[in-house]
């Protein structure tokens, strides 16, 4: 059976060029980057070259880049590392649509005696800037607003967030989770002004289990992992050189291909959207056209279907889509993102996320258009 993979926001296929770059690292002698002999020197050189490339992608200095095990670790380090280092009556502010890696880190900060404040979003999932202004005070240590949302693809007004924080709470840091935005936006521009920026390799055609956190020099960060003091004391543990090379190779491809990929994928997404909305009665886009959304994201509410049943039935036909957050512990849990946007629980129950990637083709869209409407019709409960 053909597989039509429309779940790139959950994870992307490892790109052949990335696998080749990683295999090349394995092909030679590879030591521990902290050592002195030639295999260690090779490891160190490869690691630092990868760091240079990640830094260039983010528009940062190489010394700002901390390699981690992925988006989740990066978010934990950003939130808890800054909160713990603050050593004062700290408040962590985060938008109500943050990924669980951020939200749960903020909750863990509360368990450690700090305070947190969730910032509301509007009906489109865009952070409420006046609520942010009201919440900012000298107690704020960190404001976490993602670059773009994993469920809906909605792009946040990060420059306005940075501006408000600088004006009202100049000592607070801005952290942006750029994991989903990385394939699609020029992050040097989109995240300019943020103090901390996180990435994950497996969302950009790289390997699972590798990521990075950019930390601006002025940020005081308490490490979460203690040990040999690697990554300039910010993240102990022997570095994953192969993973770092994979991340750098994936970002190199993204940067080169993005100018052509963005309009191509957006056009495919729009064709898919128009086709599904025309063929499925009552279907609508959760976020209306006109709101800034990543080009690969299509989030639909399909009244009268139960999401989990639909995902399984589509999967059986080879069409792979998801319910939204791939990290929800229970598939039937209501989405906090949709709840924060005020989407009625009945509608949210039938919400699906289709996400296209750099490898998505016209044929993938044709196949989804041929399969999804009939599967929805078969599952729809009589009114
Ligand atoms: N942040 C966002 C916005 C994500 O979409 C994800 C993954 O779904 C993560 C963080 C976690 O990244 P990782 O899977 O590398 O831990």
CSV table of C-alpha atoms and ligand atoms in Angstrom, one decimal:
chain,number,residue,atom,x,y,z
A,1,UNK,CA,0.0,0.0,0.0
A,2,UNK,CA,1.2,3.5,-0.8
A,3,UNK,CA,2.0,5.6,2.3
A,4,UNK,CA,0.9,9.2,2.2
A,5,UNK,CA,2.8,10.8,5.0
A,6,UNK,CA,1.1,14.0,6.2
A,7,UNK,CA,2.4,14.1,9.7
A,8,UNK,CA,5.7,16.1,9.4
A,9,UNK,CA,5.0,18.2,12.5
A,10,UNK,CA,5.2,15.0,14.5
A,11,UNK,CA,8.5,13.9,12.9
A,12,UNK,CA,10.1,14.1,9.5
A,13,UNK,CA,11.8,11.3,7.5
A,14,UNK,CA,15.6,11.3,7.9
A,15,UNK,CA,16.9,12.9,4.7
A,16,UNK,CA,19.3,10.8,2.6
A,17,UNK,CA,21.9,13.5,2.6
A,18,UNK,CA,21.8,13.8,6.4
A,19,UNK,CA,22.1,10.0,6.8
A,20,UNK,CA,25.1,10.1,4.4
A,21,UNK,CA,26.8,12.9,6.4
A,22,UNK,CA,26.2,10.9,9.6
A,23,UNK,CA,27.6,7.7,8.0
A,24,UNK,CA,30.7,9.6,7.0
A,25,UNK,CA,31.3,10.5,10.6
A,26,UNK,CA,31.0,6.9,11.6
A,27,UNK,CA,33.3,5.8,8.8
A,28,UNK,CA,36.4,7.4,10.5
A,29,UNK,CA,37.9,7.0,13.9
A,30,UNK,CA,35.8,9.0,16.4
A,31,UNK,CA,37.0,9.8,19.9
A,32,UNK,CA,35.5,11.8,22.7
A,33,UNK,CA,35.7,15.5,21.8
A,34,UNK,CA,37.3,16.3,25.1
A,35,UNK,CA,40.4,14.1,24.4
A,36,UNK,CA,43.8,14.9,22.9
A,37,UNK,CA,44.6,12.2,20.3
A,38,UNK,CA,43.7,12.3,16.6
A,39,UNK,CA,40.3,10.6,16.9
A,40,UNK,CA,39.3,13.0,19.7
A,41,UNK,CA,40.6,15.9,17.7
A,42,UNK,CA,38.5,14.8,14.7
A,43,UNK,CA,35.4,14.6,16.9
A,44,UNK,CA,36.1,18.0,18.3
A,45,UNK,CA,36.6,19.5,14.8
A,46,UNK,CA,33.3,17.9,13.5
A,47,UNK,CA,31.4,19.1,16.6
A,48,UNK,CA,32.7,22.7,16.3
A,49,UNK,CA,32.0,22.8,12.5
A,50,UNK,CA,28.4,21.6,13.3
A,51,UNK,CA,28.1,24.3,16.0
A,52,UNK,CA,29.2,26.9,13.5
A,53,UNK,CA,26.5,25.8,11.1
A,54,UNK,CA,23.7,25.7,13.8
A,55,UNK,CA,24.8,29.2,14.9
A,56,UNK,CA,24.7,30.6,11.4
A,57,UNK,CA,21.2,29.1,10.9
A,58,UNK,CA,20.1,30.9,14.0
A,59,UNK,CA,22.0,34.1,13.4
A,60,UNK,CA,24.0,33.6,16.6
A,61,UNK,CA,27.6,33.2,17.7
A,62,UNK,CA,28.9,29.6,17.8
A,63,UNK,CA,29.5,30.0,21.6
A,64,UNK,CA,25.8,30.6,22.1
A,65,UNK,CA,24.9,27.1,20.9
A,66,UNK,CA,24.4,24.3,23.4
A,67,UNK,CA,23.8,20.8,21.9
A,68,UNK,CA,21.1,18.8,23.6
A,69,UNK,CA,19.1,15.7,23.1
A,70,UNK,CA,16.2,17.5,21.4
A,71,UNK,CA,13.4,20.0,21.8
A,72,UNK,CA,12.2,18.7,25.1
A,73,UNK,CA,15.6,18.9,26.8
A,74,UNK,CA,16.2,22.4,25.3
A,75,UNK,CA,12.9,23.6,26.7
A,76,UNK,CA,13.6,22.2,30.1
A,77,UNK,CA,17.0,23.8,30.2
A,78,UNK,CA,15.6,27.1,29.1
A,79,UNK,CA,12.8,27.3,31.5
A,80,UNK,CA,14.2,25.6,34.6
A,81,UNK,CA,17.8,26.7,34.0
A,82,UNK,CA,16.9,30.4,34.0
A,83,UNK,CA,14.3,30.1,36.8
A,84,UNK,CA,16.7,28.3,39.1
A,85,UNK,CA,19.5,30.7,38.3
A,86,UNK,CA,17.3,33.7,39.1
A,87,UNK,CA,17.7,33.2,42.9
A,88,UNK,CA,14.8,35.6,43.5
A,89,UNK,CA,11.1,35.6,43.7
A,90,UNK,CA,10.9,34.5,40.1
A,91,UNK,CA,7.8,34.2,37.9
A,92,UNK,CA,7.8,32.2,34.6
A,93,UNK,CA,5.3,33.4,32.1
A,94,UNK,CA,4.3,31.2,29.2
A,95,UNK,CA,1.7,31.3,26.5
A,96,UNK,CA,-1.3,29.0,26.9
A,97,UNK,CA,-0.4,27.2,23.6
A,98,UNK,CA,3.1,26.2,24.5
A,99,UNK,CA,4.2,22.6,23.9
A,100,UNK,CA,4.1,20.4,27.0
A,101,UNK,CA,7.9,20.5,27.1
A,102,UNK,CA,7.5,24.2,28.1
A,103,UNK,CA,4.3,24.0,30.0
A,104,UNK,CA,5.4,21.1,32.2
A,105,UNK,CA,8.7,22.7,32.8
A,106,UNK,CA,6.9,25.8,34.1
A,107,UNK,CA,4.9,23.5,36.3
A,108,UNK,CA,8.1,21.9,37.6
A,109,UNK,CA,9.4,25.4,38.4
A,110,UNK,CA,6.3,25.9,40.5
A,111,UNK,CA,7.1,22.6,42.4
A,112,UNK,CA,10.5,24.0,43.0
A,113,UNK,CA,9.0,27.1,44.7
A,114,UNK,CA,8.8,29.5,41.8
A,115,UNK,CA,5.7,31.1,40.4
A,116,UNK,CA,4.2,30.9,37.0
A,117,UNK,CA,1.6,32.7,34.9
A,118,UNK,CA,-0.2,31.4,31.8
A,119,UNK,CA,-0.8,34.0,29.1
A,120,UNK,CA,-4.1,33.7,27.3
A,121,UNK,CA,-4.4,33.5,23.5
A,122,UNK,CA,-7.1,34.8,21.3
A,123,UNK,CA,-9.5,32.6,19.3
A,124,UNK,CA,-6.8,32.1,16.6
A,125,UNK,CA,-4.2,31.0,19.2
A,126,UNK,CA,-2.2,34.2,19.0
A,127,UNK,CA,-0.8,35.4,22.4
A,128,UNK,CA,-2.7,38.2,23.9
A,129,UNK,CA,-0.2,41.1,24.0
A,130,UNK,CA,-2.2,43.3,26.4
A,131,UNK,CA,-2.4,40.4,28.9
A,132,UNK,CA,1.3,40.0,28.5
A,133,UNK,CA,1.8,43.7,29.2
A,134,UNK,CA,-0.3,43.4,32.4
A,135,UNK,CA,1.5,40.3,33.6
A,136,UNK,CA,5.0,41.6,33.2
A,137,UNK,CA,6.6,42.9,36.4
A,138,UNK,CA,10.1,43.0,37.9
A,139,UNK,CA,9.5,39.5,39.2
A,140,UNK,CA,9.4,38.1,35.7
A,141,UNK,CA,12.5,36.0,34.9
A,142,UNK,CA,11.4,34.3,31.7
A,143,UNK,CA,8.7,34.8,29.1
A,144,UNK,CA,8.2,31.7,26.9
A,145,UNK,CA,6.3,32.3,23.6
A,146,UNK,CA,6.9,29.8,20.8
A,147,UNK,CA,7.8,30.9,17.3
A,148,UNK,CA,5.0,28.8,15.8
A,149,UNK,CA,2.5,26.3,17.2
A,150,UNK,CA,2.9,22.6,16.7
A,151,UNK,CA,-0.9,21.9,16.4
A,152,UNK,CA,-2.2,24.8,14.4
A,153,UNK,CA,1.0,26.2,12.9
A,154,UNK,CA,0.0,29.7,14.0
A,155,UNK,CA,3.0,32.1,14.0
A,156,UNK,CA,3.3,34.2,17.1
A,157,UNK,CA,4.1,38.0,17.1
A,158,UNK,CA,7.5,37.4,18.7
A,159,UNK,CA,9.0,40.8,17.8
A,160,UNK,CA,6.1,42.4,19.7
A,161,UNK,CA,6.6,40.1,22.7
A,162,UNK,CA,10.3,41.0,22.8
A,163,UNK,CA,9.5,44.6,22.6
A,164,UNK,CA,7.0,44.5,25.4
A,165,UNK,CA,9.4,42.5,27.6
A,166,UNK,CA,12.2,44.9,27.0
A,167,UNK,CA,10.0,47.8,27.9
A,168,UNK,CA,8.2,46.5,31.0
A,169,UNK,CA,10.5,43.9,32.5
A,170,UNK,CA,14.0,44.5,31.1
A,171,UNK,CA,15.6,41.9,33.3
A,172,UNK,CA,13.4,39.1,32.0
A,173,UNK,CA,14.6,36.7,29.3
A,174,UNK,CA,12.5,35.7,26.2
A,175,UNK,CA,12.6,32.1,25.3
A,176,UNK,CA,11.1,30.9,22.0
A,177,UNK,CA,10.6,27.3,21.1
A,178,UNK,CA,11.4,27.4,17.4
A,179,UNK,CA,11.1,23.6,16.9
A,180,UNK,CA,8.2,23.8,14.5
A,181,UNK,CA,9.2,27.0,12.8
A,182,UNK,CA,12.7,25.8,11.9
A,183,UNK,CA,11.8,24.2,8.5
A,184,UNK,CA,9.8,27.2,7.3
A,185,UNK,CA,11.0,30.6,8.7
A,186,UNK,CA,14.3,32.4,8.6
A,187,UNK,CA,15.0,32.0,12.3
A,188,UNK,CA,17.8,34.5,12.3
A,189,UNK,CA,15.1,37.1,11.5
A,190,UNK,CA,12.0,35.5,13.2
A,191,UNK,CA,13.8,34.9,16.5
A,192,UNK,CA,16.0,38.0,16.6
A,193,UNK,CA,15.8,39.6,20.0
A,194,UNK,CA,14.9,36.4,21.8
A,195,UNK,CA,17.5,35.3,24.5
A,196,UNK,CA,17.0,31.6,24.2
A,197,UNK,CA,15.9,29.6,21.1
A,198,UNK,CA,15.3,25.9,20.9
A,199,UNK,CA,15.6,23.5,17.9
A,200,UNK,CA,15.0,19.8,17.3
A,201,UNK,CA,16.7,17.8,14.5
A,202,UNK,CA,13.9,15.4,13.8
A,203,UNK,CA,11.5,18.1,12.7
A,204,UNK,CA,13.9,19.3,10.0
A,205,UNK,CA,14.9,16.0,8.3
A,206,UNK,CA,17.6,15.2,10.9
A,207,UNK,CA,17.9,12.4,13.5
A,208,UNK,CA,15.7,11.9,16.6
A,209,UNK,CA,17.4,12.6,19.8
A,210,UNK,CA,19.4,15.7,18.9
A,211,UNK,CA,18.7,19.3,19.3
A,212,UNK,CA,20.1,22.6,20.4
A,213,UNK,CA,19.4,25.6,22.6
A,214,UNK,CA,20.9,29.0,21.7
A,215,UNK,CA,21.7,30.9,24.8
A,216,UNK,CA,22.6,34.6,24.5
A,217,UNK,CA,25.7,35.6,26.5
A,218,UNK,CA,23.9,37.7,29.0
A,219,UNK,CA,21.7,34.8,30.1
A,220,UNK,CA,22.5,33.3,33.5
A,221,UNK,CA,21.6,29.6,33.2
A,222,UNK,CA,21.8,26.9,35.9
A,223,UNK,CA,22.7,23.6,34.3
A,224,UNK,CA,20.2,20.8,34.5
A,225,UNK,CA,22.7,18.1,34.0
A,226,UNK,CA,25.8,18.0,36.2
A,227,UNK,CA,29.0,16.2,35.3
A,228,UNK,CA,32.1,17.0,33.2
A,229,UNK,CA,31.1,20.5,32.3
A,230,UNK,CA,30.8,20.1,28.6
A,231,UNK,CA,29.1,22.8,26.5
A,232,UNK,CA,30.7,25.5,28.6
A,233,UNK,CA,29.3,24.2,31.8
A,234,UNK,CA,25.7,24.5,30.5
A,235,UNK,CA,25.1,20.8,29.6
A,236,UNK,CA,27.3,18.1,30.9
A,237,UNK,CA,27.6,14.8,29.1
A,238,UNK,CA,29.7,13.5,26.2
A,239,UNK,CA,28.4,15.3,23.1
A,240,UNK,CA,26.7,13.3,20.4
A,241,UNK,CA,29.0,14.3,17.5
A,242,UNK,CA,27.1,12.2,14.9
A,243,UNK,CA,23.8,13.8,15.9
A,244,UNK,CA,25.2,17.3,15.8
A,245,UNK,CA,26.6,16.7,12.3
A,246,UNK,CA,23.2,15.4,11.3
A,247,UNK,CA,21.4,18.4,12.7
A,248,UNK,CA,23.9,20.7,10.9
A,249,UNK,CA,23.4,18.8,7.6
A,250,UNK,CA,19.7,19.0,7.9
A,251,UNK,CA,19.7,22.7,8.6
A,252,UNK,CA,22.0,23.3,5.7
A,253,UNK,CA,19.5,21.6,3.4
A,254,UNK,CA,16.6,23.6,4.8
A,255,UNK,CA,18.4,26.9,4.4
A,256,UNK,CA,19.2,26.1,0.8
A,257,UNK,CA,15.8,24.8,-0.1
A,258,UNK,CA,13.5,27.0,1.9
A,259,UNK,CA,13.0,29.8,-0.6
A,260,UNK,CA,11.6,27.4,-3.2
A,261,UNK,CA,10.0,25.0,-0.6
A,262,UNK,CA,7.8,27.5,1.2
A,263,UNK,CA,5.7,28.6,-1.8
A,264,UNK,CA,5.6,25.1,-3.2
A,265,UNK,CA,4.4,23.5,0.0
A,266,UNK,CA,2.0,26.4,0.8
A,267,UNK,CA,0.3,25.9,-2.6
A,268,UNK,CA,0.0,22.1,-2.0
A,269,UNK,CA,-1.5,22.8,1.4
A,270,UNK,CA,-4.0,25.3,0.0
A,271,UNK,CA,-5.0,22.8,-2.7
A,272,UNK,CA,-5.5,20.1,-0.1
A,273,UNK,CA,-7.5,22.5,2.1
A,274,UNK,CA,-9.8,23.7,-0.6
A,275,UNK,CA,-10.4,20.1,-1.8
A,276,UNK,CA,-11.2,18.8,1.6
A,277,UNK,CA,-13.4,21.7,2.6
A,278,UNK,CA,-15.4,21.3,-0.6
A,279,UNK,CA,-15.8,17.6,-0.2
A,280,UNK,CA,-16.5,17.2,3.5
A,281,UNK,CA,-19.7,18.8,4.7
A,282,UNK,CA,-19.3,21.1,7.7
A,283,UNK,CA,-15.5,20.9,7.6
A,284,UNK,CA,-13.7,24.1,8.4
A,285,UNK,CA,-10.2,25.4,9.0
A,286,UNK,CA,-9.6,25.8,12.8
A,287,UNK,CA,-7.6,28.9,12.0
A,288,UNK,CA,-9.1,31.0,9.2
A,289,UNK,CA,-7.1,32.2,6.2
A,290,UNK,CA,-5.5,35.5,6.9
A,291,UNK,CA,-3.9,34.4,10.1
A,292,UNK,CA,-0.1,33.7,9.7
A,293,UNK,CA,0.3,30.0,9.7
A,294,UNK,CA,3.3,27.8,8.8
A,295,UNK,CA,3.1,26.7,5.1
A,296,UNK,CA,3.0,23.0,5.9
A,297,UNK,CA,0.1,23.1,8.5
A,298,UNK,CA,-3.5,22.4,7.8
A,299,UNK,CA,-5.7,22.0,11.0
A,300,UNK,CA,-9.3,21.1,10.4
A,301,UNK,CA,-12.4,20.6,12.5
A,302,UNK,CA,-14.6,17.8,11.2
A,303,UNK,CA,-17.8,17.8,13.1
A,304,UNK,CA,-19.4,14.4,13.7
A,305,UNK,CA,-16.3,12.3,13.6
A,306,UNK,CA,-14.3,11.0,16.5
A,307,UNK,CA,-10.6,11.8,16.0
A,308,UNK,CA,-9.0,8.6,17.1
A,309,UNK,CA,-11.3,6.5,15.0
A,310,UNK,CA,-10.6,8.7,12.0
A,311,UNK,CA,-6.8,8.6,12.5
A,312,UNK,CA,-6.9,4.8,12.7
A,313,UNK,CA,-9.2,4.4,9.7
A,314,UNK,CA,-7.0,6.8,7.6
A,315,UNK,CA,-3.9,5.0,8.7
A,316,UNK,CA,-5.4,1.7,7.5
A,317,UNK,CA,-5.7,3.4,4.1
A,318,UNK,CA,-2.1,4.5,4.2
A,319,UNK,CA,-2.9,8.2,4.9
A,320,UNK,CA,-0.9,9.3,8.0
A,321,UNK,CA,-2.2,12.3,9.8
A,322,UNK,CA,-2.5,13.1,13.5
A,323,UNK,CA,-4.7,14.7,16.1
A,324,UNK,CA,-2.4,17.5,16.9
A,325,UNK,CA,0.1,17.3,19.6
A,326,UNK,CA,2.2,14.1,19.1
A,327,UNK,CA,3.3,14.3,22.7
A,328,UNK,CA,-0.1,14.0,24.4
A,329,UNK,CA,0.0,11.1,26.7
A,330,UNK,CA,-3.5,9.9,25.9
A,331,UNK,CA,-4.9,10.1,22.4
A,332,UNK,CA,-8.4,11.0,23.6
A,333,UNK,CA,-7.2,13.9,25.9
A,334,UNK,CA,-8.7,17.2,24.9
A,335,UNK,CA,-6.1,19.5,23.4
A,336,UNK,CA,-5.0,22.3,25.7
A,337,UNK,CA,-4.2,24.4,22.6
A,338,UNK,CA,-7.7,24.1,21.2
A,339,UNK,CA,-9.2,24.7,24.7
A,340,UNK,CA,-7.1,27.8,25.1
A,341,UNK,CA,-8.4,29.1,21.7
A,342,UNK,CA,-12.0,28.5,22.9
A,343,UNK,CA,-12.8,25.7,20.4
A,344,UNK,CA,-15.9,23.9,21.7
A,345,UNK,CA,-15.0,20.4,23.0
A,346,UNK,CA,-17.4,18.8,20.6
A,347,UNK,CA,-15.6,20.4,17.6
A,348,UNK,CA,-12.2,19.7,19.1
A,349,UNK,CA,-13.0,16.0,19.4
A,350,UNK,CA,-13.0,15.9,15.6
A,351,UNK,CA,-10.0,18.1,14.9
A,352,UNK,CA,-7.2,16.7,12.8
A,353,UNK,CA,-3.8,18.1,11.8
A,354,UNK,CA,-2.4,17.4,8.3
A,355,UNK,CA,1.2,18.6,8.0
A,356,UNK,CA,3.2,18.6,4.7
A,357,UNK,CA,6.9,18.6,4.4
A,358,UNK,CA,9.7,19.2,1.9
A,359,UNK,CA,9.2,15.7,0.4
A,360,UNK,CA,5.4,16.1,0.0
A,361,UNK,CA,4.3,15.8,-3.6
A,362,UNK,CA,1.2,16.5,-5.8
A,363,UNK,CA,0.5,12.8,-5.7
A,364,UNK,CA,0.4,12.9,-1.9
A,365,UNK,CA,-2.3,15.6,-2.1
A,366,UNK,CA,-4.2,13.8,-4.8
A,367,UNK,CA,-4.3,10.6,-2.6
A,368,UNK,CA,-5.4,12.5,0.5
A,369,UNK,CA,-8.1,14.2,-1.5
A,370,UNK,CA,-9.3,10.8,-2.8
A,371,UNK,CA,-9.2,9.0,0.6
A,372,UNK,CA,-10.1,11.4,3.4
A,373,UNK,CA,-13.6,12.5,2.4
A,374,UNK,CA,-14.8,8.9,1.9
A,375,UNK,CA,-13.3,7.8,5.2
A,376,UNK,CA,-14.9,10.7,7.0
A,377,UNK,CA,-18.3,9.9,5.4
A,378,UNK,CA,-18.1,6.3,6.4
A,379,UNK,CA,-17.3,7.2,10.0
A,380,UNK,CA,-19.8,10.0,10.5
A,381,UNK,CA,-22.5,9.3,12.9
A,382,UNK,CA,-26.0,9.9,11.8
A,383,UNK,CA,-27.1,13.3,13.2
B,1,LIG,N1,8.4,21.8,20.9
B,1,LIG,C1,7.6,21.7,19.9
B,1,LIG,C2,6.9,22.9,19.4
B,1,LIG,C3,7.4,20.4,19.4
B,1,LIG,O1,6.5,20.3,18.3
B,1,LIG,C4,8.1,19.3,19.9
B,1,LIG,C5,7.8,18.0,19.3
B,1,LIG,O2,6.7,17.6,19.0
B,1,LIG,C6,9.0,19.5,20.9
B,1,LIG,C7,9.1,20.8,21.4
B,1,LIG,C8,9.8,18.4,21.5
B,1,LIG,O3,10.9,18.1,20.7
B,1,LIG,P1,11.6,16.7,20.8
B,1,LIG,O4,10.7,15.6,20.2
B,1,LIG,O5,12.9,16.8,20.0
B,1,LIG,O6,11.9,16.4,22.3
